[in-house]
XYZ file of C-alpha atoms in Angstrom:
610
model
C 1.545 29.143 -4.000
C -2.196 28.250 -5.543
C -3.070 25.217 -4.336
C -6.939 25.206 -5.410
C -6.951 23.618 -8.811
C -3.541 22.768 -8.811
C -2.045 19.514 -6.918
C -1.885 20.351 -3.376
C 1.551 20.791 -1.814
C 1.814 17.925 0.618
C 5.276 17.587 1.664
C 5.021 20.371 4.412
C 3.020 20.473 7.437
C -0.293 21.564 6.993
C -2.611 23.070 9.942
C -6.070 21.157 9.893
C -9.114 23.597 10.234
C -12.639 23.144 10.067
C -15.231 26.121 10.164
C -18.688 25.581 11.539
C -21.502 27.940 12.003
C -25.200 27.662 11.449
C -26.470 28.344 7.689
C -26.300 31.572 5.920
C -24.460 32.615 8.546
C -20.891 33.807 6.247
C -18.984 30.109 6.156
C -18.706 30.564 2.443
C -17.773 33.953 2.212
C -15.489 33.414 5.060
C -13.467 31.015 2.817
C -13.421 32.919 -0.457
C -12.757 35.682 1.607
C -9.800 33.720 2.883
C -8.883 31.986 -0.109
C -8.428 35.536 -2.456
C -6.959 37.415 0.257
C -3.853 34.930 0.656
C -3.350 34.355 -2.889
C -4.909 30.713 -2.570
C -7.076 30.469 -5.812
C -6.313 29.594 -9.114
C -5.020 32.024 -11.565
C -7.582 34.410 -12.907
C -10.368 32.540 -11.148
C -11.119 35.584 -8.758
C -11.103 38.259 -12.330
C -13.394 35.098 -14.052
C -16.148 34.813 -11.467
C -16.586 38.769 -11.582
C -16.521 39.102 -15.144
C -19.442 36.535 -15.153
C -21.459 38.248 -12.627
C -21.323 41.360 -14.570
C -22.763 39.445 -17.163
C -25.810 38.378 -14.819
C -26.069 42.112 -14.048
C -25.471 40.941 -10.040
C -23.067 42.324 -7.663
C -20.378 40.156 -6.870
C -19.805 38.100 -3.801
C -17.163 36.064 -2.168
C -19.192 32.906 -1.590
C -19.643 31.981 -5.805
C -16.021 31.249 -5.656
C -17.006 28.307 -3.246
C -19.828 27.457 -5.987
C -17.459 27.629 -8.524
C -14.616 25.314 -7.219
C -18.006 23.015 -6.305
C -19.190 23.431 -10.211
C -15.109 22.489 -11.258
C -15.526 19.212 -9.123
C -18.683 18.106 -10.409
C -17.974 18.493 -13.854
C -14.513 16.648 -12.411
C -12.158 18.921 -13.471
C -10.305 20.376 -10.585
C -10.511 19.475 -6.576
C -12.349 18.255 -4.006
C -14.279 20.815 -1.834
C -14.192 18.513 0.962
C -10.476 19.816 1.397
C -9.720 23.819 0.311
C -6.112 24.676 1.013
C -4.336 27.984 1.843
C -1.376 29.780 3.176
C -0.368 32.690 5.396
C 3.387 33.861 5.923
C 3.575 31.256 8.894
C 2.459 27.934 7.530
C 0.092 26.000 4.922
C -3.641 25.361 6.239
C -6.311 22.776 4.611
C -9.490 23.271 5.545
C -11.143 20.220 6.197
C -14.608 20.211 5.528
C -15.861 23.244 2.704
C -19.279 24.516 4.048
C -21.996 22.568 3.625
C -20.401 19.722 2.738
C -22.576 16.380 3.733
C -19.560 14.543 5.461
C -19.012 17.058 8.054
C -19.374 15.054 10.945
C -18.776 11.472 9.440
C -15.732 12.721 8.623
C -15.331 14.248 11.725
C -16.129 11.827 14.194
C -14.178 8.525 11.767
C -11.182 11.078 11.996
C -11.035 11.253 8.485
C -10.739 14.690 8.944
C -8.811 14.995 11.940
C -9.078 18.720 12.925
C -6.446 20.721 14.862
C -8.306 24.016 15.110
C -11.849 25.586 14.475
C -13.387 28.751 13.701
C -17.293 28.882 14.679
C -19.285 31.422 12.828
C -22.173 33.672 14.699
C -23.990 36.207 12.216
C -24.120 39.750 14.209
C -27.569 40.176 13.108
C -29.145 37.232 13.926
C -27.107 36.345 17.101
C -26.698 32.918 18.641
C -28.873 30.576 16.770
C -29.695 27.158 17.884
C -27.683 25.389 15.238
C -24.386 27.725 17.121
C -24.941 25.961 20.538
C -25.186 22.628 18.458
C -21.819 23.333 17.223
C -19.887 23.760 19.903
C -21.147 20.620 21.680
C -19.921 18.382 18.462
C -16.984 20.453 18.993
C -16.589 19.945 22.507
C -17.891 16.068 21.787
C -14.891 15.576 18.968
C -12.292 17.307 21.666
C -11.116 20.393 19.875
C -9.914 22.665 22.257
C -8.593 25.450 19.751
C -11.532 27.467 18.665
C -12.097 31.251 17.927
C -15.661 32.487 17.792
C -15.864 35.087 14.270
C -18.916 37.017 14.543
C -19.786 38.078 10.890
C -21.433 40.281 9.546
C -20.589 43.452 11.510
C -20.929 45.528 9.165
C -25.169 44.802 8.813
C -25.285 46.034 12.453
C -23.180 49.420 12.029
C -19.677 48.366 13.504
C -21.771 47.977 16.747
C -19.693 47.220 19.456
C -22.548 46.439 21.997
C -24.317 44.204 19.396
C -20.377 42.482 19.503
C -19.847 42.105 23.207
C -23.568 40.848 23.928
C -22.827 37.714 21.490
C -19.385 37.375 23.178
C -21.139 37.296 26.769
C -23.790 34.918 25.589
C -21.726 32.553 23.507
C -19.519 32.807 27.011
C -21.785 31.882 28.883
C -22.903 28.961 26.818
C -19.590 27.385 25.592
C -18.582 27.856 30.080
C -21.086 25.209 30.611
C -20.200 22.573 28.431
C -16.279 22.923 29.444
C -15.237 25.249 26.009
C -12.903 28.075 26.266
C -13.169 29.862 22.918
C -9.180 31.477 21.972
C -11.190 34.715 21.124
C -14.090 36.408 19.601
C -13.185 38.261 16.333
C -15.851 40.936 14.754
C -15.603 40.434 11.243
C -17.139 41.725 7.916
C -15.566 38.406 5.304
C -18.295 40.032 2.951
C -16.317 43.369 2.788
C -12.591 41.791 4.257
C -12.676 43.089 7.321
C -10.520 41.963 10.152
C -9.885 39.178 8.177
C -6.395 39.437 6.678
C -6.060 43.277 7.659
C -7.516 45.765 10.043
C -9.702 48.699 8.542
C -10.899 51.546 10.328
C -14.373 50.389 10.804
C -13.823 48.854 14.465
C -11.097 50.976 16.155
C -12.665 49.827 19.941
C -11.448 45.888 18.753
C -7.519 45.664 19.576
C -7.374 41.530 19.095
C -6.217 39.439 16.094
C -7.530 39.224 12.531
C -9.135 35.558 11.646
C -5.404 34.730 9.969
C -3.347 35.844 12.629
C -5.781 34.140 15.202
C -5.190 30.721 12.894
C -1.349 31.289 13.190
C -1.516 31.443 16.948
C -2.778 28.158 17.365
C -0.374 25.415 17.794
C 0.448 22.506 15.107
C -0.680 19.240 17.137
C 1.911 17.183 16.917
C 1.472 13.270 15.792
C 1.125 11.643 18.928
C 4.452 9.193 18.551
C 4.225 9.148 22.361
C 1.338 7.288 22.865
C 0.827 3.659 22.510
C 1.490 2.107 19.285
C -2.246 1.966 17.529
C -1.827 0.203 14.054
C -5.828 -0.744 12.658
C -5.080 -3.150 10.118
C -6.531 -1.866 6.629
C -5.915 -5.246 4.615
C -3.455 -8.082 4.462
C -1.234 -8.193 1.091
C 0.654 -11.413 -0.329
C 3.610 -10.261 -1.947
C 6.170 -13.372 -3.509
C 6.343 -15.280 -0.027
C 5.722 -12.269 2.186
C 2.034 -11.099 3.616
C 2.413 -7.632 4.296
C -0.503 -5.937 7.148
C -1.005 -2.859 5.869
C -2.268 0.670 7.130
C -1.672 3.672 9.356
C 0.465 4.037 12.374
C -2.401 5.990 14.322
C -0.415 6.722 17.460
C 3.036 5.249 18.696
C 5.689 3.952 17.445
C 6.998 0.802 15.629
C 10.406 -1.210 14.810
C 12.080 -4.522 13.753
C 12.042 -6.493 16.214
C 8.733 -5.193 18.499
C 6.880 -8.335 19.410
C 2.637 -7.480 19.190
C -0.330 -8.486 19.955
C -3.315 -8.084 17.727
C -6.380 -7.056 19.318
C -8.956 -9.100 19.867
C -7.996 -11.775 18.097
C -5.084 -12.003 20.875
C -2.949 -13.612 17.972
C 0.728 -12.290 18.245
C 4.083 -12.364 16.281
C 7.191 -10.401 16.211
C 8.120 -7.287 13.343
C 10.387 -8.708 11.092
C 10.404 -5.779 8.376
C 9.027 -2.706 7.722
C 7.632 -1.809 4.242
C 7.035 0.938 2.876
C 6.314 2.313 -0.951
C 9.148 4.422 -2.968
C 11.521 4.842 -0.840
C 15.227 3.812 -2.046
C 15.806 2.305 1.454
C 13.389 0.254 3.667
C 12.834 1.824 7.099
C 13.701 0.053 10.665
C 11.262 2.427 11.986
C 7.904 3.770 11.898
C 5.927 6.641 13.725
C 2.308 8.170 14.306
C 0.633 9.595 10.809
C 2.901 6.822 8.262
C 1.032 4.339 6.245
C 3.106 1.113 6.188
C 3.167 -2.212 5.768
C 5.014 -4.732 8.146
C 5.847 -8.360 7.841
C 6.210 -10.437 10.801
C 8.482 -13.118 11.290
C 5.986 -16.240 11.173
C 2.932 -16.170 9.560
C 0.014 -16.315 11.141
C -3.663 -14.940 10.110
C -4.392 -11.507 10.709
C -7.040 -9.742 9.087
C -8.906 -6.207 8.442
C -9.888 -4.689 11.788
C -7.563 -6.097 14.005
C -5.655 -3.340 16.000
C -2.002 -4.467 16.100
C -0.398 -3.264 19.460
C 2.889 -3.440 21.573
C 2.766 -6.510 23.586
C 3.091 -4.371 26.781
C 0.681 -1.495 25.540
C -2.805 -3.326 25.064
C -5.833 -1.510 23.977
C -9.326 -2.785 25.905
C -10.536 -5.485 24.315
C -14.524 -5.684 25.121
C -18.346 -6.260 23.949
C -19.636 -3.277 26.355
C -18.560 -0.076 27.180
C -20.526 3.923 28.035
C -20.446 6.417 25.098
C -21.486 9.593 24.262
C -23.117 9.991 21.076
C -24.406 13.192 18.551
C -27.275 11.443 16.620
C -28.462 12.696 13.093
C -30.453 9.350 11.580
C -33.581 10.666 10.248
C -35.299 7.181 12.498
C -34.745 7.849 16.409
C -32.230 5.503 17.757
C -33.584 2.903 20.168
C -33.408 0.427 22.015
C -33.986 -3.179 20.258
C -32.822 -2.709 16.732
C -29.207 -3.338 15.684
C -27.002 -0.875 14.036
C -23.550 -1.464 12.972
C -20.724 0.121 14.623
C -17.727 0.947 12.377
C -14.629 2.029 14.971
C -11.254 1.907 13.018
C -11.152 -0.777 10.507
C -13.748 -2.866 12.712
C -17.493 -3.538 12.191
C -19.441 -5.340 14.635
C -23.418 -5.363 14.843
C -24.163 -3.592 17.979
C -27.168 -2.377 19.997
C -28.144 0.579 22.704
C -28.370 -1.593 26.135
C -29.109 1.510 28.278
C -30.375 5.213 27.567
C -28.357 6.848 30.902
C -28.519 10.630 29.926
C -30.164 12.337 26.554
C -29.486 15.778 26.086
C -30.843 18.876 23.857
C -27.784 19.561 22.144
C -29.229 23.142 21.111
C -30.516 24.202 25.082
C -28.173 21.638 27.336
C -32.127 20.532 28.396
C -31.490 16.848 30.018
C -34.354 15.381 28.479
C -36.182 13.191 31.286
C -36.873 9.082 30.989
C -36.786 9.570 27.220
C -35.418 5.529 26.067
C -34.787 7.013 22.614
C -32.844 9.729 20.448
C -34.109 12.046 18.377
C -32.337 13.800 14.913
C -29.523 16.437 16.091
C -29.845 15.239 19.959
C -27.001 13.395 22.102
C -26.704 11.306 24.791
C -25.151 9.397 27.686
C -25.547 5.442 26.478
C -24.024 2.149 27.268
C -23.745 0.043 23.582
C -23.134 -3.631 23.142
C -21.410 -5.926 20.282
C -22.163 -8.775 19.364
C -18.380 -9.619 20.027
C -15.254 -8.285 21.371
C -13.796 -5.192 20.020
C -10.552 -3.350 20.313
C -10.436 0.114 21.187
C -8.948 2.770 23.693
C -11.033 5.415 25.345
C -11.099 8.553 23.693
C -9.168 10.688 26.463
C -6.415 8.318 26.025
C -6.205 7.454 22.062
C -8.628 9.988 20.495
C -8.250 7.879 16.829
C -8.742 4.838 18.604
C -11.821 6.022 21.073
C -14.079 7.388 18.408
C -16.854 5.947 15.805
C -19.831 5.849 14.047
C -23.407 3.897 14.126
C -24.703 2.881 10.891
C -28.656 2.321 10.294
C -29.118 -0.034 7.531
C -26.528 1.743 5.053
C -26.299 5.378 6.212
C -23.954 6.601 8.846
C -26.459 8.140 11.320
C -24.280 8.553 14.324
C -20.992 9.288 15.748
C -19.475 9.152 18.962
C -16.928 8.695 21.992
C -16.431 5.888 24.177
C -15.986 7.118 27.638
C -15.922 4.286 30.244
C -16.235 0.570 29.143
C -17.100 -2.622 31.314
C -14.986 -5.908 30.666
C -16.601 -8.543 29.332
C -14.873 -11.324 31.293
C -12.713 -12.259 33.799
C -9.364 -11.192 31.428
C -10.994 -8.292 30.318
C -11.325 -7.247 34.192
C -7.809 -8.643 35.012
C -5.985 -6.835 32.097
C -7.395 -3.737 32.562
C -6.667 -3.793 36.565
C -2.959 -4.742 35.191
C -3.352 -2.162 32.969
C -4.620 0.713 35.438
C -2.022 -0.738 38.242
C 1.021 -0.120 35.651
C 0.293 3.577 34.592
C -0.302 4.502 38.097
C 2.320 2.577 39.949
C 4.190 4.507 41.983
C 7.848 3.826 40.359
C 11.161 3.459 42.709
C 14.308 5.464 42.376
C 16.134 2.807 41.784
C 16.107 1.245 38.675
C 15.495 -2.818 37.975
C 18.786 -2.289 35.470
C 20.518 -0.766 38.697
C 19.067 -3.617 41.041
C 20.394 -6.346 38.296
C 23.627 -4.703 38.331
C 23.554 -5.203 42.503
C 22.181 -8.457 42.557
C 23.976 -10.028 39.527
C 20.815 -10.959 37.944
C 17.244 -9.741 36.530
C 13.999 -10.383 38.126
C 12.740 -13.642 36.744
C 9.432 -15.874 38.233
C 10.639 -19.209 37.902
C 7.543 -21.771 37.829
C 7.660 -25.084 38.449
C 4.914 -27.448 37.760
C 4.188 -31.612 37.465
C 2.047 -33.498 38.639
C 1.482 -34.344 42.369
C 4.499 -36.445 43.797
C 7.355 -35.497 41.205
C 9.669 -33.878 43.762
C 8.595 -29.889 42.970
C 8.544 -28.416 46.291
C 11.827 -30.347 47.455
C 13.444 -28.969 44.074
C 12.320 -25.657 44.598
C 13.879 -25.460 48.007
C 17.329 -26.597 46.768
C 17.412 -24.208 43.896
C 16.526 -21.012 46.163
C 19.138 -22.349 48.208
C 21.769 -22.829 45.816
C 21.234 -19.094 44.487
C 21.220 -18.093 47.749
C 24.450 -19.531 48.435
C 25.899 -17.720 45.551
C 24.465 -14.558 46.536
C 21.461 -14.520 44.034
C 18.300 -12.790 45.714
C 16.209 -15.937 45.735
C 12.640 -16.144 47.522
C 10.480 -19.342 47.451
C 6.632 -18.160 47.078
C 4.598 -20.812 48.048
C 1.466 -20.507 46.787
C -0.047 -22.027 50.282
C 1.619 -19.517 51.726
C -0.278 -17.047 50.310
C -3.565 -18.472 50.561
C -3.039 -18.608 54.618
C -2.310 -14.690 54.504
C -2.881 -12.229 51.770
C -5.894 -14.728 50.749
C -7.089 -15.782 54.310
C -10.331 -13.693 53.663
C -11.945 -15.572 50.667
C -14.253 -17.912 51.553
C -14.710 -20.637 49.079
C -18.184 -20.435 48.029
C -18.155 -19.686 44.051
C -15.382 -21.970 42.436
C -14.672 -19.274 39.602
C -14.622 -16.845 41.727
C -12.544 -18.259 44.625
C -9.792 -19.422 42.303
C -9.634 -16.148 39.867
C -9.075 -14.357 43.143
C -6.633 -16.537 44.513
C -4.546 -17.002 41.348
C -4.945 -12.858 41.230
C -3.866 -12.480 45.231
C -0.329 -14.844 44.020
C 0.601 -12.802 41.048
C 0.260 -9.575 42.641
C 2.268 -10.676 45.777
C 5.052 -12.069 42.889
C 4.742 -9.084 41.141
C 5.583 -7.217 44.564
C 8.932 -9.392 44.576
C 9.970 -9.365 41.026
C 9.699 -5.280 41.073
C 12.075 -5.716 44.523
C 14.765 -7.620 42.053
C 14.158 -10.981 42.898
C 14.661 -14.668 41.306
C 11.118 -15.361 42.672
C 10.483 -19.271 42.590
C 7.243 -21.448 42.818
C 5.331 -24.750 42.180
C 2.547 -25.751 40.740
C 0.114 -28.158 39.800
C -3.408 -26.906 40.048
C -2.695 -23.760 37.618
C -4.989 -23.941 34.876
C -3.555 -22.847 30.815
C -6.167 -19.702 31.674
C -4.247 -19.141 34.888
C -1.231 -19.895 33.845
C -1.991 -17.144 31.315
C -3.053 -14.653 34.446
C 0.043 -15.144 36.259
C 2.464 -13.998 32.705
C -0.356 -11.286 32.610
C 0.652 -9.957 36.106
C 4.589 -10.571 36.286
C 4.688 -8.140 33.093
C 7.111 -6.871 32.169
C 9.507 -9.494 33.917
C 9.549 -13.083 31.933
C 8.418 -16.123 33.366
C 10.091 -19.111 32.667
C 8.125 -22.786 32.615
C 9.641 -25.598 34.394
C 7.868 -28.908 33.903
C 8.568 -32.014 35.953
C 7.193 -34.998 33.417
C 8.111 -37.682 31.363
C 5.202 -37.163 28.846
C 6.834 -36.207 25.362
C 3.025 -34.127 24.342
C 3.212 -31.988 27.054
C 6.393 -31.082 28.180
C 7.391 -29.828 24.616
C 5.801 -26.037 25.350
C 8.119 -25.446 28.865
C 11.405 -23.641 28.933
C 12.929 -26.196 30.922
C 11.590 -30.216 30.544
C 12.639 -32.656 33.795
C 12.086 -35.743 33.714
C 11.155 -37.317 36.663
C 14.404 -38.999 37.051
C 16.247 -35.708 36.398
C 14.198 -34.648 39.285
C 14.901 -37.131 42.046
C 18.577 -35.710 41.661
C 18.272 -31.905 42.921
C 21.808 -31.240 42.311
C 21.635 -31.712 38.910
C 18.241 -30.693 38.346
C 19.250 -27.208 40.058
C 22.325 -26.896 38.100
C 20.624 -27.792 34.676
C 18.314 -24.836 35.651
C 21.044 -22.405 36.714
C 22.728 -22.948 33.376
C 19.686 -22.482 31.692
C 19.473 -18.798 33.345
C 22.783 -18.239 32.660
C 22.218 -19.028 28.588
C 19.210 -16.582 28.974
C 21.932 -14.004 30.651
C 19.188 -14.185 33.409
C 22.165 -14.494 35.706
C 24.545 -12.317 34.704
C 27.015 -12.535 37.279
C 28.349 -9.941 40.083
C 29.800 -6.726 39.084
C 29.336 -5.409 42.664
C 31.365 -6.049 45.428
C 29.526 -6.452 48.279
């Protein structure tokens, strides 16, 4: 296959590679090395460029085809360098970024050009240069952990092996202290094909892999369908009487029927298709690496740089959070001036709050009470927004965790976020939700095993009014009455709680006392749903925000809303509406409920026999 010049073959899977190194160091050569000896370029392009350096009366070299291909795309007629493809027995490779190209690392770091592997380049003649240590720390800093080390240019130094292994120790040594393990070090000669497709006799003392069968030992990264369903919205299309949100499935998956949440906005609505262009059938599905469109199934307004998420899978949703950042503005960064901060879809105006840690990306130097960063240098920094964005850390969502700073119109920045700190109380309270469900130690029995046994799911039934309806007398009855029919019934009483669990809070900041209290009584419910129960409670100081808290912490189990009150406006939003007449009768007020949880097949009824 010839890919270069031609329209690439993209229905297979393609390894993504980038090659770094610091300048004159081979890169080019390495890729028209790499490029003629798998058959990659266009017909009669290798015999063309040699005929025309006879011409010149100068000896031919594999870097002009690079310059040609570049020449091709300027004048428009063939491809972009910014993506070179090739092809060994084993599988199809595109490499990423062609050397030199000015994106590099805003391609990098947006995850334009989402890399699976790397091959760093170290001239044997010149050794380990500063720009080499540079490289692996943006390597390192984007999280590639495949990487060979190809020390060109062997054949200037004689084949020298010593010249070899005292680059390999070095480079060791140096990529060791910034948490790199390079796959291997290959001495190469790209200029004269050496260990690059084939072995020659130049280097019998090196027994490892050529540069191509290094690339087809490193594994194909898989989309990540098994992480949370990431879905930055691109742009919002009106087609007939549908609006379609359209863009890329960046991790997770999706399906008719998933209800979301869109991040921050907090808006939410349920899939009702799935769209997608030329296809004879319209999927139920979606997964990691598709770019779709989805309709939901009322409308509501979503827009460009919302992150659209499962309901039970939220990203963070803040104005602050800890980064580390590679900086290459020709202006230092600093403290006081805004940049914008494109992450995803989203850009918010942003500033540096706090300089923690700035590092000499070349020597690892930690560069002392310096409040500013210099071109090439990185750092430790904590960044605000002007308002809330959505995002993951990069060690759990790497497409979601990334970004770039812009100064005035020029991307001068890119980075990881690292840690974060949440804005505001729901912030805090979703992410301890969040941090208390991935590491909560799970039972061996299973709540579908414990509904089977009990005859029912877990269900927080809340019932609110005013003071004086007749709550806590109702509430008693119905935990009775599902008692008596062998439902697992437990009456919470909020006062209960606050003499216990919440004895310790003394009631000095209003905010503070009743976040923490509201907190305390959804944990301990939580606690009871995750046993199986039909917990049951009343209410009438619960705020809409707390309210909102306590759904937040019975996740995933429902809640269900029962309001005492003969006020038409506000009883209109509650699962189950009582009047207050309905109320004074318990018998019938209890039974209204327990049908209600029966429609809901809440109560399902015993299978077991006791």
């Amino acid at each position: 296959m010839n890919d270069n010049g031609n329209v690439p073959n993209i229905s297979g899977r393609q390894m993504r590679l980038v090659i770094v190194g610091h300048v004159d160091h081979g890169k080019s050569t390495l890729v028209g090395r790499l490029l003629s000896d798998t058959g990659s370029l266009p017909e009669g392009k290798l015999d063309f460029i040699k005929e025309i350096c006879e011409r010149q009366g100068k000896a031919f070299e594999f870097a002009f085809l690079l310059d040609a291909l570049e020449e091709e795309q300027d004048q428009g007629i063939t491809i972009d360098t910014s993506q070179i493809f090739f092809k060994t027995q084993k599988r199809h490779y595109v490499i990423i970024d062609a050397p030199g190209h000015k994106e590099f690392l805003k391609n990098m770091v947006t995850g334009a050009a989402d890399a699976e592997s790397a091959l760093l380049l170290i001239d044997a003649y010149e050794g380990v240069q500063e720009q080499s240590r540079r490289h692996g720390y943006i390597l390192k800093l984007l999280g590639l952990t495949q990487v060979a080390v190809v020390v060109n240019k062997m054949d200037l130094v004689g084949y020298d092996p010593e010249v070899f292994f005292k680059i390999k120790s070095e480079y060791t040594a140096f990529l060791d202290s910034i948490g790199v393990t390079a796959d291997d070090f290959i001495p190469v000669s790209a200029k004269l094909g050496v260990n690059i497709a084939k072995r020659e006799n130049e280097m019998p003392w090196y027994k490892g892999p050529t540069v191509l069968e290094m690339l087809d030992r490193f594994e194909e990264k898989a989309p990540p369908s098994h992480l949370p369903f990431r879905f930055p919205v691109q742009d919002v299309y009106k087609f007939d009487a549908r609006r379609i949100i359209a863009g890329r499935v960046e991790s997770g998956r999706l399906k008719v029927g998933d209800h979301l949440t869109f991040s921050p906005s907090n808006k939410k609505g349920v899939v009702k298709s799935i769209e997608a262009w030329s296809v004879p059938k319209q999927p139920t599905e979606a997964h990691a690496s598709q770019s779709i469109g989805f309709t939901l199934d009322e409308q509501i307004f979503v827009e460009r740089g919302d992150i659209a998420s499962l309901v039970e899978e939220l990203p963070i949703v803040s104005t602050t959070f800890d980064v580390n950042l590679f900086w290459m503005g020709k202006r230092h960064l600093e403290k006081g001036r805004t940049y914008t901060l494109k992450l995803t879809t989203q850009e918010v105006p942003c500033e540096v709050v706090q300089f923690k840690k700035v590092i000499n990306a070349s020597t690892l130097e930690t560069l002392l009470d310096q409040d500013f960063l210099a071109k090439n240098d990185v750092a430790e920094l904590t960044l605000k927004t002007r308002k809330p964005v959505g995002f993951d850390l990069f060690g759990s969502i790497a497409t979601t965790g990334r970004f770039v700073l812009v100064d005035e119109y020029d991307v001068c920045g890119g980075g990881i976020i690292t840690t974060y700190a949440p804005a505001n109380i729901e912030d805090k309270l979703r992410d301890e939700v969040r941090y208390r469900n991935f590491n909560w130690v799970q039972s061996g029995i299973k709540s579908e095993e414990r509904a089977y046994r009990n005859g029912h799911r877990a269900v927080f039934l809340l019932i609110s009014g005013a003071s004086g309806v007749g709550k806590a007398d109702l509430a008693q009855h119905l935990e009775e009455k599902l008692f008596k029919l062998n439902f697992q019934s437990y009456l919470l009483d909020r006062r209960n709680v606050r003499l216990g669990v919440s004895y310790d809070i003394i009631e000095g900041d209003p905010e503070f006392f009743d976040g923490e209290t509201v907190r305390r009584f959804g944990e301990v419910s939580k606690l009871f749903l995750d046993a199986g129960h039909v917990v049951i409670s009343t209410s009438n100081s619960f705020n809409k925000d707390q309210d909102a808290d306590i759904r937040l912490l019975a996740q995933p189990h429902p809640v269900v809303d029962i309001l005492i009150s003969d006020d038409p406006n506000s009883t209109g939003k509650a699962d189950i509406a009582l009047s207050l007449e309905e109320a004074k009768n318990q018998v019938e007020a209890a039974n209204k409920i327990y049908h209600y949880l029966k429609d809901q097949k809440i109560l399902t009824g015993h299978n077991y026999s006791i």
